Every structure is written in structure tokens, then in C-alpha cells.
Coordinates of N, CA and C and ligand atoms in Angstrom, one line a residue:
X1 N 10.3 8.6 47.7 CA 11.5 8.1 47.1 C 11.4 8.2 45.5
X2 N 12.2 8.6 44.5 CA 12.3 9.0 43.5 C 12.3 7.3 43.1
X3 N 11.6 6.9 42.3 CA 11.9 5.6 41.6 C 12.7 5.8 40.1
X4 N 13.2 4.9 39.4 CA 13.9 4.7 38.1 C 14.8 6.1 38.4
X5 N 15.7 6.3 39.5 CA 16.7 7.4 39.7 C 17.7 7.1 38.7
X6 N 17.9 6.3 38.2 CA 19.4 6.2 37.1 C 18.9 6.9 35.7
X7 N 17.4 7.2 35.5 CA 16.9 7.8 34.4 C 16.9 9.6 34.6
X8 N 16.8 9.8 35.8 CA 16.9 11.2 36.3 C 18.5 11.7 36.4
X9 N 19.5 10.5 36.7 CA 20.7 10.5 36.5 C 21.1 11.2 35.6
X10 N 20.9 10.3 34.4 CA 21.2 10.1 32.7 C 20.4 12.1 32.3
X11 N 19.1 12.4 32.7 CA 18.5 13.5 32.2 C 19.5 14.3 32.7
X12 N 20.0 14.5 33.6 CA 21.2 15.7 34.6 C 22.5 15.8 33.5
X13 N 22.8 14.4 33.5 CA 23.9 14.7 32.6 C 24.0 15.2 31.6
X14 N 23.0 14.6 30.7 CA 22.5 15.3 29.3 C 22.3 16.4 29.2
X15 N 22.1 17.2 30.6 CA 21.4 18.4 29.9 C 22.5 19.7 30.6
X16 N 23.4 18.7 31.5 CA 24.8 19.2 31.4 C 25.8 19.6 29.9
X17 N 25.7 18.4 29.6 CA 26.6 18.2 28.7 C 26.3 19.1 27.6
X18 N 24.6 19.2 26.9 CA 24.7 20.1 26.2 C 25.0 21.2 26.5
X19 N 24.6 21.8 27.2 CA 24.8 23.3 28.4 C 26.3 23.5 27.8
X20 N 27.1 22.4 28.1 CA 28.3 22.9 28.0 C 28.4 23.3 27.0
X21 N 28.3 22.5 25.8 CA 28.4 22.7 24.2 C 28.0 23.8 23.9
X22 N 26.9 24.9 24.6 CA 25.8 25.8 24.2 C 25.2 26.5 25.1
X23 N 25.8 27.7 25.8 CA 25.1 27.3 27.7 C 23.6 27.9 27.5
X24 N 23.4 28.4 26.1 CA 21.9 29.1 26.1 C 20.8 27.8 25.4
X25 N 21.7 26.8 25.5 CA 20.8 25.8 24.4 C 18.9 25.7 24.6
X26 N 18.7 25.6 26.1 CA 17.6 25.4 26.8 C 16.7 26.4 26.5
X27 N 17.4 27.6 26.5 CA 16.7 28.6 27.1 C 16.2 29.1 25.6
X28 N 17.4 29.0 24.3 CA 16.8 29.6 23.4 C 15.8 28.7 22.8
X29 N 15.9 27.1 22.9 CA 15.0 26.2 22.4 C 13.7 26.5 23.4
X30 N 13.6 27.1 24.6 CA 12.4 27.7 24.9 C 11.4 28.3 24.6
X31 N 11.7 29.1 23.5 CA 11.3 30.7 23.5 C 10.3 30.2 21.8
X32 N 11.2 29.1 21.4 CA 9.8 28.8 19.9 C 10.6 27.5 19.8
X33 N 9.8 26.4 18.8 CA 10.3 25.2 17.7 C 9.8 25.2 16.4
X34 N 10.9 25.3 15.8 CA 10.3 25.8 14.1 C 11.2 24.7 13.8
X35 N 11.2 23.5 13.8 CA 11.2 22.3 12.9 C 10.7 22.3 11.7
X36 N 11.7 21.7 10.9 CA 11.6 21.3 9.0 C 10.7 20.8 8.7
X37 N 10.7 19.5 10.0 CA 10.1 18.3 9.4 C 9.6 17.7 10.1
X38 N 8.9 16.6 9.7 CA 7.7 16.0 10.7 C 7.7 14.6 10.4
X39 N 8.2 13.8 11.4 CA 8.8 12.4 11.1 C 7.7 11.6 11.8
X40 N 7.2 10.6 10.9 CA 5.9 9.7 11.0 C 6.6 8.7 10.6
X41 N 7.1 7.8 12.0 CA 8.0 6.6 12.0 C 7.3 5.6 12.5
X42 N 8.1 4.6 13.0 CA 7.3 3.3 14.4 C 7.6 3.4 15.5
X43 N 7.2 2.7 16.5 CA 7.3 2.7 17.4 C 8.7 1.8 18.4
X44 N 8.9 1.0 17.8 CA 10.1 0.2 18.1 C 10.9 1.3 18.6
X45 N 11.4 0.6 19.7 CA 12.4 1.4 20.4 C 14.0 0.9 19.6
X46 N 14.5 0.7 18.7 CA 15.5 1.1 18.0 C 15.7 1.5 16.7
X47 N 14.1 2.8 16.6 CA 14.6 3.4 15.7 C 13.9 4.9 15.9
X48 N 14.6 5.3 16.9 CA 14.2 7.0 17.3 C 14.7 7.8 16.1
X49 N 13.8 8.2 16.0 CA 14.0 10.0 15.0 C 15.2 10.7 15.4
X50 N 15.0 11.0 16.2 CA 16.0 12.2 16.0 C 17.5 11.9 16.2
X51 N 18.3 11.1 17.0 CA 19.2 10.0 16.7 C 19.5 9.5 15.0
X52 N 19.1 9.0 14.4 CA 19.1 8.3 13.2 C 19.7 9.4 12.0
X53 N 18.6 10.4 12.3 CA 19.5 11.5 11.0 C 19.9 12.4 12.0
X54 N 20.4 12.1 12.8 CA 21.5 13.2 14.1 C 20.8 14.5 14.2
X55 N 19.7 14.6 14.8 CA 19.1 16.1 14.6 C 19.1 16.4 16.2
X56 N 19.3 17.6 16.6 CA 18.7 18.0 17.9 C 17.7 18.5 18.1
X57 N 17.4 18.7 19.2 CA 16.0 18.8 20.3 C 15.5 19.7 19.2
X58 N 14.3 19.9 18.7 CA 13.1 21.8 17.9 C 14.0 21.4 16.9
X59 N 14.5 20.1 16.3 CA 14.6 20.3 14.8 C 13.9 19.1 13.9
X60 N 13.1 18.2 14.6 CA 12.4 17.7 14.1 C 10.7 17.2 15.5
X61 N 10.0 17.2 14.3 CA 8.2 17.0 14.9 C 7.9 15.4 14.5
X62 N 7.7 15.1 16.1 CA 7.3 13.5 15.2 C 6.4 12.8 16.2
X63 N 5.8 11.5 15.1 CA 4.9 11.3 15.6 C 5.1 9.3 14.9
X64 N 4.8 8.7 16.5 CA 5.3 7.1 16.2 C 3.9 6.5 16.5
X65 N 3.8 5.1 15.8 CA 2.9 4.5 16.0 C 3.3 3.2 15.9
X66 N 2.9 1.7 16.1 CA 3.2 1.0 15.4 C 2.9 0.6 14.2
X67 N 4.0 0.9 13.5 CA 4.5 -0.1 11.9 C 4.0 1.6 11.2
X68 N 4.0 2.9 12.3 CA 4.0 3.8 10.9 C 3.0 3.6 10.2
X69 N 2.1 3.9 10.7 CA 0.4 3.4 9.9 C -0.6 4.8 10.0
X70 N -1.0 5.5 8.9 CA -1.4 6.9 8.7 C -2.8 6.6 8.3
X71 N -3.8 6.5 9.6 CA -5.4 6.0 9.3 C -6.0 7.3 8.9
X72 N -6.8 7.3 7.8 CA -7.4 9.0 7.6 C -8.7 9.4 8.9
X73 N -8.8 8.4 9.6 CA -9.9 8.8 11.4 C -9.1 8.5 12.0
X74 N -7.6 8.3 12.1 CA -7.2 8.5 13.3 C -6.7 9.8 13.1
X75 N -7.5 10.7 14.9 CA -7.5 11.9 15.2 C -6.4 12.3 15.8
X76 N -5.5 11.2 16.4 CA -3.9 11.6 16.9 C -3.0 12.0 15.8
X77 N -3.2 11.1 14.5 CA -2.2 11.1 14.0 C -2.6 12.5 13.0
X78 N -3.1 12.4 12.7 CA -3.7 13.9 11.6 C -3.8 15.2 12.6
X79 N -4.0 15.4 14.1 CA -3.7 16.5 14.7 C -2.4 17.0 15.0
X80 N -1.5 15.0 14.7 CA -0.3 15.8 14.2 C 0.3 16.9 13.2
X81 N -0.6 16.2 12.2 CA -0.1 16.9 10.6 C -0.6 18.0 10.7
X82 N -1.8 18.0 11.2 CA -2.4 19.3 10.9 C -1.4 20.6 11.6
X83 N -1.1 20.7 12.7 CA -0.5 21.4 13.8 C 1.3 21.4 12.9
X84 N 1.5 20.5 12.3 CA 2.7 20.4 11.9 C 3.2 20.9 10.5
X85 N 1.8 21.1 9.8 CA 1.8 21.7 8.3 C 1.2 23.2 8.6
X86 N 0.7 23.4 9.3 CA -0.5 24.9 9.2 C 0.0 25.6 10.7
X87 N 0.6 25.0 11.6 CA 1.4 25.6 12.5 C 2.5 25.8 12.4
X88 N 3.1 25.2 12.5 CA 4.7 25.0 12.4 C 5.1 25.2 10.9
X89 N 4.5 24.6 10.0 CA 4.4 24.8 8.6 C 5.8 24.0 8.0
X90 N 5.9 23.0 8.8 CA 7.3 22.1 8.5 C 6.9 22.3 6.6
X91 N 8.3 21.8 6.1 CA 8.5 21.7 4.5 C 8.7 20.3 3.9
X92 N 8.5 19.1 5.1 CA 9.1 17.7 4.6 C 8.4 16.6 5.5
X93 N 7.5 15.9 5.0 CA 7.1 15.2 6.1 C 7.7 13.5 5.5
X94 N 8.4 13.0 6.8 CA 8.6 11.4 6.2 C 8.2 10.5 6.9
X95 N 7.9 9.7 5.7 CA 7.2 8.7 6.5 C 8.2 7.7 6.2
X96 N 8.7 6.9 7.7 CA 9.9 6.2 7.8 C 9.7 5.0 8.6
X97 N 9.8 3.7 7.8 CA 9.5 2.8 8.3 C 10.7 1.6 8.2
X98 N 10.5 0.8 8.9 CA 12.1 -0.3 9.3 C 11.9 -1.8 8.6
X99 N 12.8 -2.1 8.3 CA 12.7 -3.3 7.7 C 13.3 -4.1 9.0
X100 N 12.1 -5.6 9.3 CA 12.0 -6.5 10.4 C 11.4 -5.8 11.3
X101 N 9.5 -5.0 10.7 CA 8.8 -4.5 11.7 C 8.4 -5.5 12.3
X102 N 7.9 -5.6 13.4 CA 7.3 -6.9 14.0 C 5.7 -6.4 13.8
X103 N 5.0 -5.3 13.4 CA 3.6 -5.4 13.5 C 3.7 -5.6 12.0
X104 N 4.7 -5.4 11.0 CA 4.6 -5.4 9.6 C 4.1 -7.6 9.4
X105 N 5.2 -7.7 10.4 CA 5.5 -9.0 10.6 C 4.4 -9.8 11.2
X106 N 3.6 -9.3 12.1 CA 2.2 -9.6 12.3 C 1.4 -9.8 11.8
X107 N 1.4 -8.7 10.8 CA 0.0 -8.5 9.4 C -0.1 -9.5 8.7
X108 N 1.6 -10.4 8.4 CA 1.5 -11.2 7.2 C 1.0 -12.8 8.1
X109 N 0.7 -12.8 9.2 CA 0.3 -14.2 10.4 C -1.0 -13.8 10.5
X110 N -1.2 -15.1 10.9 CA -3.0 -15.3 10.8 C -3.3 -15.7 12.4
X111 N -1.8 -15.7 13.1 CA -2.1 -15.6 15.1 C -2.8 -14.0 15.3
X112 N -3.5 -14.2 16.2 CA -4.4 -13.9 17.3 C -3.9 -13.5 18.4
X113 N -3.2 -11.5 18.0 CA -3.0 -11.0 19.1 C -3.4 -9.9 20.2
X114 N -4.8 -9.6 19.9 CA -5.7 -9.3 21.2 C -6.0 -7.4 20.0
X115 N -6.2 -6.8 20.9 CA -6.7 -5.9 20.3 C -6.0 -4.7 19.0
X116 N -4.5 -5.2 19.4 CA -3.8 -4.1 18.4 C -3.8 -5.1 16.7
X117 N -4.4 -6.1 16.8 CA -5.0 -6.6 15.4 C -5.9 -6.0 14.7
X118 N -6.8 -5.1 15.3 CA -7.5 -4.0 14.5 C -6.5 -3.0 14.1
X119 N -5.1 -2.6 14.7 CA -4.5 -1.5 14.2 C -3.7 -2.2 13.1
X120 N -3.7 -3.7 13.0 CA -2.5 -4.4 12.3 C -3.5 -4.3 10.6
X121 N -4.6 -4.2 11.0 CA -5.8 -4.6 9.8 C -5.4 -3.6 8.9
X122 N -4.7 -2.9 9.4 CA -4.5 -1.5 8.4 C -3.3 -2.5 7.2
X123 N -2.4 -2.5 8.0 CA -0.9 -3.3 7.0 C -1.5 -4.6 6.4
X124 N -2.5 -5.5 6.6 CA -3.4 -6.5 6.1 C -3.9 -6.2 4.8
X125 N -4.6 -4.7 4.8 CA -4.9 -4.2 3.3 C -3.6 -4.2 2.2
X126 N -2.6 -3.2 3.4 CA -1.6 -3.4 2.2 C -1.2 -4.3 1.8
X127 N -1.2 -5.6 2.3 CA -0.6 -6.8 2.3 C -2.0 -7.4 0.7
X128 N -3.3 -7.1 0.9 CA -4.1 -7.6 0.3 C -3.8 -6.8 -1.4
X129 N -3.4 -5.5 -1.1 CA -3.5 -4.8 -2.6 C -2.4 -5.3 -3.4
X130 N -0.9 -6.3 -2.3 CA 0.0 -6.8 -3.1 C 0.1 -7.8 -2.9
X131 N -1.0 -8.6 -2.8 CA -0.2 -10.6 -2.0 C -0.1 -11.1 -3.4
X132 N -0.3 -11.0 -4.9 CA 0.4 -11.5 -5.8 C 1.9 -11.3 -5.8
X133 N 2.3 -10.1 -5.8 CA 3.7 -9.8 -6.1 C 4.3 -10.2 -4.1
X134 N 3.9 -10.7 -3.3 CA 4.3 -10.4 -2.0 C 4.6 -11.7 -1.9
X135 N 3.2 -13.1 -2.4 CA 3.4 -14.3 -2.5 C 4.3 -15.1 -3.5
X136 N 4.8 -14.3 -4.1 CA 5.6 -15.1 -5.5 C 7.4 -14.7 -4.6
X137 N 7.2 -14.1 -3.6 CA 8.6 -14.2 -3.3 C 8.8 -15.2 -2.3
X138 N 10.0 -16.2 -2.3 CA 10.1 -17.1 -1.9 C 10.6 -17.4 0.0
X139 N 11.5 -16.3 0.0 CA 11.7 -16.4 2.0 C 10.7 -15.5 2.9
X140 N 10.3 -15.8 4.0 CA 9.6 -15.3 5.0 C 10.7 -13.9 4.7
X141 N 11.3 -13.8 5.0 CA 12.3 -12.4 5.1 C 12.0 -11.1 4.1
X142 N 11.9 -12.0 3.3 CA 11.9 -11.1 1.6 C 10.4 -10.9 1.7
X143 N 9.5 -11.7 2.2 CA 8.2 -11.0 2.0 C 7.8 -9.9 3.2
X144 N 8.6 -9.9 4.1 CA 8.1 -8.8 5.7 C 9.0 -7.5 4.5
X145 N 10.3 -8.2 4.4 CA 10.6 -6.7 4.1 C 10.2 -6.0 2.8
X146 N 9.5 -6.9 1.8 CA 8.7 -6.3 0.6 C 7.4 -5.7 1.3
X147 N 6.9 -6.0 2.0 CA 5.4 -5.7 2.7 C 6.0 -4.5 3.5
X148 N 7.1 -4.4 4.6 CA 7.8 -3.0 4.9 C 7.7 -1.6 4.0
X149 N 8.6 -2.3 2.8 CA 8.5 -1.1 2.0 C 6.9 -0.7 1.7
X150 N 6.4 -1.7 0.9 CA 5.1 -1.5 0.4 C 3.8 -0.6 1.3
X151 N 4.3 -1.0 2.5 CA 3.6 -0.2 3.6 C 4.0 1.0 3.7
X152 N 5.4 1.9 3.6 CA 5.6 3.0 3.7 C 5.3 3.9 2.8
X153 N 5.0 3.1 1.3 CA 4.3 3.6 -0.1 C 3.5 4.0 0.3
X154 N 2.7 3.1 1.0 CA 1.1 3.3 1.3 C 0.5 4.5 2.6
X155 N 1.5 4.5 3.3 CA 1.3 5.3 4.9 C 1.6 6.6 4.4
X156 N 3.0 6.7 2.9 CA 2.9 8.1 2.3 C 1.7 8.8 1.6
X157 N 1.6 7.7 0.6 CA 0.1 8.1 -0.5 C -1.2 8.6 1.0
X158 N -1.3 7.6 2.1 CA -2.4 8.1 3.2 C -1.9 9.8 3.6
X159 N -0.8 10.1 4.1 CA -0.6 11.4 4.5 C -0.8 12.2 3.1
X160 N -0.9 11.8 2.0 CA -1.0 13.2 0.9 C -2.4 13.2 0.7
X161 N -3.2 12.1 0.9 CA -4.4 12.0 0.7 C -5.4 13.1 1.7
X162 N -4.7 13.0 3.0 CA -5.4 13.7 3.7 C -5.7 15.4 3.2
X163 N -7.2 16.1 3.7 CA -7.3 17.1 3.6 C -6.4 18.2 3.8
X164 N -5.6 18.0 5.1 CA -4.8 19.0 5.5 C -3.4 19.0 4.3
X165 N -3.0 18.0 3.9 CA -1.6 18.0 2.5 C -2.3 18.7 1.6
X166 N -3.4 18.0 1.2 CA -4.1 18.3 0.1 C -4.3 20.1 -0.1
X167 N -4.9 20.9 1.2 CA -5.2 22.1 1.1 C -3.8 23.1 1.5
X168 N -3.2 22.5 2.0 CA -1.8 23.0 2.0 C -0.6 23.2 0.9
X169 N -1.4 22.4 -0.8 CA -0.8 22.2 -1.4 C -1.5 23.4 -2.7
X170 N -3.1 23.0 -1.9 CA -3.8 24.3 -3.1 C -3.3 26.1 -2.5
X171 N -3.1 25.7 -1.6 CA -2.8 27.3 -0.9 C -1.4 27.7 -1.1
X172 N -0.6 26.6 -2.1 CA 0.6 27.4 -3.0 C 2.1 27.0 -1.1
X173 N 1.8 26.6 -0.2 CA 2.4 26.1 0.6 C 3.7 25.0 0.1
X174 N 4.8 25.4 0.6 CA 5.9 24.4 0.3 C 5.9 22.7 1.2
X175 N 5.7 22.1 0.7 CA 5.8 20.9 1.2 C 5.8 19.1 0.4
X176 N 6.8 18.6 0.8 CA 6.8 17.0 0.0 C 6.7 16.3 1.2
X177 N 6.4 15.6 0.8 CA 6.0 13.5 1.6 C 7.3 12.8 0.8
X178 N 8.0 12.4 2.0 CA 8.9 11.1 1.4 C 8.5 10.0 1.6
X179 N 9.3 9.0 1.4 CA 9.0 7.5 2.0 C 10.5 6.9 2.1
X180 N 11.0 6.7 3.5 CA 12.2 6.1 3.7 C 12.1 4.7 4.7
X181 N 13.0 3.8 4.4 CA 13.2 3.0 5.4 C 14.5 3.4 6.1
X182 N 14.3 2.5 7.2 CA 15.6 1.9 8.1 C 15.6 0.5 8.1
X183 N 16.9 0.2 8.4 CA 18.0 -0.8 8.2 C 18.6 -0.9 10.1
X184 N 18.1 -1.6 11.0 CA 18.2 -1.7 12.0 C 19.4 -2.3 12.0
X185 N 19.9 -3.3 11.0 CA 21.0 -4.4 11.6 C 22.5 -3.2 11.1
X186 N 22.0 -2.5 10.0 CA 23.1 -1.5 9.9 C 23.3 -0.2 10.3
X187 N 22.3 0.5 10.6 CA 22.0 2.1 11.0 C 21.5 3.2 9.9
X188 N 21.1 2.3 8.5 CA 21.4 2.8 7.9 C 19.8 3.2 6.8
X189 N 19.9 4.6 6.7 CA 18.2 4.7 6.1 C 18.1 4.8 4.3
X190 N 17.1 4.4 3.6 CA 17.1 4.2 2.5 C 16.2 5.3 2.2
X191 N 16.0 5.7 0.5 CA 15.3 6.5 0.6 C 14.3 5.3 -0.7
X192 N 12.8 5.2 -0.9 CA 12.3 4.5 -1.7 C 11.9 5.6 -2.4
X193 N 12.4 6.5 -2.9 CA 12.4 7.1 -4.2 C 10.6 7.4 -4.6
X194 N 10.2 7.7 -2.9 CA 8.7 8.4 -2.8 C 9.1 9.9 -2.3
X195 N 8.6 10.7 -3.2 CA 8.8 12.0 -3.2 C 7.8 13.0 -4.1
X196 N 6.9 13.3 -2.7 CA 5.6 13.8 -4.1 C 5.5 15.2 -3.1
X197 N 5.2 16.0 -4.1 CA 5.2 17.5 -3.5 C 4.2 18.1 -4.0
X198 N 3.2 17.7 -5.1 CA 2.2 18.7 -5.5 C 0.7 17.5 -5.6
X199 N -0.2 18.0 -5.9 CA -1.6 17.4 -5.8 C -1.5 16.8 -7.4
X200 N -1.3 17.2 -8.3 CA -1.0 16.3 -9.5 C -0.8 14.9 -9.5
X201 N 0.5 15.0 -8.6 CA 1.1 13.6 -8.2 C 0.6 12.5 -7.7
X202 N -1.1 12.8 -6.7 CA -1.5 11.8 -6.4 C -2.6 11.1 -7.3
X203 N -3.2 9.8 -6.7 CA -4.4 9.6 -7.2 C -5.6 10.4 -7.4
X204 N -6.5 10.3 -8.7 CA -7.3 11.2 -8.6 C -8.4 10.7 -7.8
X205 N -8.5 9.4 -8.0 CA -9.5 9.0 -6.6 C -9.7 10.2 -5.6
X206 N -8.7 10.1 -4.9 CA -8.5 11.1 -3.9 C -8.2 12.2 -3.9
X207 N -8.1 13.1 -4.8 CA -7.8 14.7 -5.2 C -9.0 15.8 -5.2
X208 N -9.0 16.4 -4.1 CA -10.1 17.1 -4.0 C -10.2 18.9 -4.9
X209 N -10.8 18.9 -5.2 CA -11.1 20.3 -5.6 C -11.5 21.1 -4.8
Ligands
CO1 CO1 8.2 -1.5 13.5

């Protein structure tokens, strides 16, 4: 017996309906995917990629986690980049994160939620490099969503940091890191005016030769 059949439903239809629109749609999206871009979002199920900036199927590469968190040892998320900068050789990678994350919203509580509090430890730093300017604001609201942004700052500077941006950038390679939010109550994505495209741009801390 086929279980969750209304999901296998929903797939028939969809892949009707494009058909119609395109009857080769499948077959040419078979043959390669050379995507732009490489979207390093969250996980929350109301803010899918490819939906949000209306893209179809091989036009964007992406990769969710919760709260959009770019660890330089985590081996999932960097085999993304790697495969997505030096394979595919996307030209834009964004790192896109939502105002009213709930793991953003986690970081700034001192409750005790079992193991994904070592992934939350990540957004806790960022919360530590700003709790002057994070603590001087006055609603629970205004500080998740100042710690939002401030975390997407941070998840972008981590993706440029890594070796793979870094040597992709010495090898004369086209490529920028943005940093954008989403606006769940509206639909609506911002851009935080992070936009770095060359090795100059970052810290030298981290700039390798
Ligand atoms: Co989230």
C-alpha cells in the first residue's frame, strides 16, 4: 500500500502541469543543471528557495540548515560550496536568513533543548560578539530580529572565509556572497547591503595567501 498517496497525487499533477507549459521541461533539465546560484537558507518550512524568488527546478543549488549557520568543519555544508563554486561554478551565493528564526530565537534563551544546542552555540557567538548593541534594545522582538540580521552578516563573512571562496577568488573566478533576509509575515526578502566579491573585502584575520 502506497502510504502519504495525496503526496504522490500533488507530484503527478505538477509534473503534468509543467509538461504542459514545456513538454521537454524534464527531459531537458535531465541532460545538465547549471544553476547561478547557491542558496544557504534555514530550514523552516515557510521559507523554500526556490518559491520565494520564483525560480524553477536547475536554477538554483541549495543548501538549508537550521538558522543558516556556515560552520568552517561542517563537511555537509562546505561540500556544498565546494561542488557548487568549482563544479557548477555558480556566480552568487546567498546567504538568506528570516526574521522570527526560532533557532535564532533559541540562541538568545538560556532553556535546555537536547542536542541541536551545540548547533545553536554557533548563533550564541554571534549573539556574544553583539550582546552590547543586541542588549540596549528594548523588545524581545527587536533583539531576535537584530540577532537575525546579525547572524546572516556572520554566516556570509563564514562562507568567504572558507578556502574554497577564498581560492576561487585568487584563481580570477566570478563570484559574490550576499546576505539577505526574509520577511515571513509579508513574503517579502531584504537585501542587508552584504555584498563582497573579492578577497580584499574580507578580514585579514582570515585572508589566505
Ligand atoms: Co529559521
Amino acid at each position: 500500500m502506497r502510504v502519504l498517496k495525496h503526496l504522490f497525487d500533488n507530484n503527478k499533477n505538477w509534473a503534468l502541469r509543467m509538461k504542459e507549459k514545456d513538454k521537454d521541461f524534464f527531459l531537458n533539465l535531465s541532460k545538465q543543471q547549471s544553476p547561478e546560484y547557491l542558496w544557504i537558507g534555514c530550514s523552516d518550512s515557510r521559507v523554500p528557495a526556490n518559491q520565494i524568488v520564483d525560480l524553477l527546478p536547475g536554477e538554483i543549488f541549495v543548501h538549508r540548515n537550521i538558522a543558516n549557520v556556515v560552520v568552517h568543519t561542517d563537511l555537509n555544508c562546505l561540500s556544498v560550496i565546494q561542488f557548487a563554486v568549482e563544479v557548477l561554478k555558480v556566480k552568487h551565493i546567498i546567504v538568506c536568513g528570516h526574521y522570527g528564526c526560532g533557532g535564532v530565537k533559541a540562541a538568545l534563551e538560556s532553556k535546555e533543548h537536547g542536542l541541536i544546542d551545540n548547533w545553536l552555540r554557533n548563533i550564541k557567538d554571534v549573539y556574544r560578539y553583539h550582546q552590547e548593541k543586541i542588549d540596549a534594545l528594548k523588545s524581545e522582538n527587536e533583539k531576535i530580529s537584530l540577532l537575525c540580521e546579525l547572524n546572516v552578516a556572520e554566516q556570509a563573512a563564514n562562507v568567504c572565509h572558507t578556502t574554497i571562496v577564498q581560492n576561487a577568488w585568487k584563481s580570477g573566478q566570478q563570484l559574490t556572497v550576499h546576505g539577505w533576509i526574509y520577511n515571513i509575515e509579508d513574503g517579502i526578502l531584504k537585501d542587508l547591503d552584504i555584498c563582497i566579491s573579492s578577497l580584499d573585502e574580507i578580514s585579514k584575520t582570515y585572508r589566505l595567501k
